[in-house]
Amino acid sequence: MSTIIENDKAYIAGTYARFPVALASGRGSLCYDEAGKEYIDLGTGIAVNIFGFADPGWTAAVTKQLSVLQHASNLYYTEPDTRLAKMLCERTGMKKVFFSNSGAEANECAIKAARKYSAMKKGADTFTVASLVNSFHGRTLTTLAATGQEVFHKDFTPLTPGFLSVPVGDMAALETADDEQKLAGVIIECVQGEGGVAALPEAYVKAVAAFCAERDIPLICDEVQCGNGRTGELYAYMHYSVTPDIVSTAKGLGGGLPIGATLLGEKVENVFAPGDHGSTFGGNPVCCAGACEILSRLDDRLLADVRRKGEYIVDALTGAEGVKSVTGLGLMLGVETEKPAADVIAACREAGVLVLKAKNKVRLLPALNIPDDLLEKAVGILKEACK
Ligand SMILES: *Cc1c(COP(=O)(O)O)cnc(C)c1O
C-alpha cells in the first residue's frame, strides 16, 4: 500500500469509502495518480472542477486575487464578492446573494430565509419545510433532516425538527402537508444527484411552483450539483420555465475552491437583517474571483456545447450492451448497468477512466469543456466496461 493511503487510514477520520487511487496532479480532463498512471476524469471532484484541473483562466484569476487580498472578513466591503453577486443576480433575476462555503451551508441559509419569511408572514407555527423523497441536501443536522433518504439519518437522530419528505409526483401529499403542518418552504433538486441522477418530470415541477406561488410558500431550488451550467442551462430550473424564490448553489460555482451561494428572489430579498446570519469565510475574495471567471464563461455557446456533449453520451450508451438506461440532463448523467455499478466503475478505473456512483448507477459529471476526443475515448472505455 502507498504511504499516502496508509497515512490516510491511520490519521483521517473514516467517513469516506475512497477509491484505491491517490491523485497527484491534473490538467484539463486528464489526471495522474502518484505512480503516474493517467486517467480521463468524468467525475470532476463531484461536479466541482467544472473546467477541469488547473484551468489556466481560473488559475490566473485565483492567483491574481491571492497575491492582492486573500481575506478581509465580512466586517469590510470587498470587490470580488460584489462582482460575483451582481453577475449572479443579472443572470438569474434574483435580487440578493448570501455567500458561504459549501452546499450544506447554502441550504442552511435558504432554509433560514424561508422560515423567517413564513414566520413573519404567517406566524411562528409555520416552520415546516417539505423536501422530496430521494433528495440530498447536505450533511449538517438540518440539511440531513431535509434529505429525504433514511439511510443518511440513522445514528444521528434526533435531527432538526420541522422537516418532512413527500414522494416525487404526489401533489396531494404536498397539499396535505401544508393543510396539516403549515409549510414554510419547499425544497427540490430539479435534477436529483445523489438520489440517482433523475430529472424531475416537467409537469410536476410546474405544479409545485404553482402550488408554492398560490399559497405563498417560498420555493427553494437546490442547484448545488445540477447548477452552474451542468445540465445545459445556467441553472437546472431554467429548463422548466419556473421561477424559484430561493436558489442554493455551490460545487461547480467555485471551479475547485469552496464556495456556497444562496440567491434570494423578490419574495425574500429583504428577509435578513444585520445579525441574522453570517459566515467567516463567506464571500472570500479568492473563491469569488475564481467563481467570477467560471460564471463569465458559462455563456450560450458553452451551454449549447454541454447539451451537445450530453446528447452524444446518451446516444452512445442507450441500447449498448449491458446498459439498461441512461438518465439525467446535459453533462449530469446516470447509467443503469446490468453488472453492479461498482464493478463497472472498477473496470473503468483499471482502463484509465474515473467515474462516480449514485445509488445503483454509474454517474458521469465530466468537465463542461472536456475535449471531444477525450470524451469519445472515455465513453468507449465505459461501454466496454458495461459489457
Ligand atoms: C453535494 C450536495 C449538497 C451538499 O454540498 P456540500 O458542499 O457537500 O455541503 C447539497 N445538495 C446537493 C444537491 C448536493 O449534490
XYZ file of C-alpha atoms in Angstrom, residues 57-73 77-84 257 283-293:
37
model
C -8.130 31.228 -16.830
C -9.404 30.176 -13.422
C -5.880 29.664 -12.052
C -4.891 33.140 -13.236
C -7.962 34.773 -11.664
C -7.403 32.965 -8.367
C -3.655 33.577 -8.106
C -4.033 37.235 -9.053
C -6.507 37.771 -6.214
C -4.446 35.615 -3.854
C -1.472 37.957 -4.131
C -3.597 41.065 -3.521
C -6.100 40.334 -0.725
C -6.787 36.770 0.384
C -9.358 37.505 3.096
C -10.864 40.535 4.776
C -13.789 39.241 6.933
C -16.529 45.698 1.915
C -14.564 43.861 -0.776
C -14.791 43.877 -4.564
C -14.838 40.221 -5.777
C -17.978 39.189 -3.855
C -19.900 42.247 -5.081
C -18.838 41.492 -8.670
C -19.951 37.865 -8.345
C -12.379 26.285 -4.308
C -17.606 35.801 0.135
C -13.890 35.036 0.372
C -12.155 37.211 -2.268
C -10.070 34.378 -3.751
C -13.025 31.995 -4.086
C -15.198 34.768 -5.528
C -12.554 35.889 -8.046
C -12.361 32.289 -9.311
C -16.148 32.000 -9.404
C -16.447 35.220 -11.454
C -14.160 33.677 -14.072
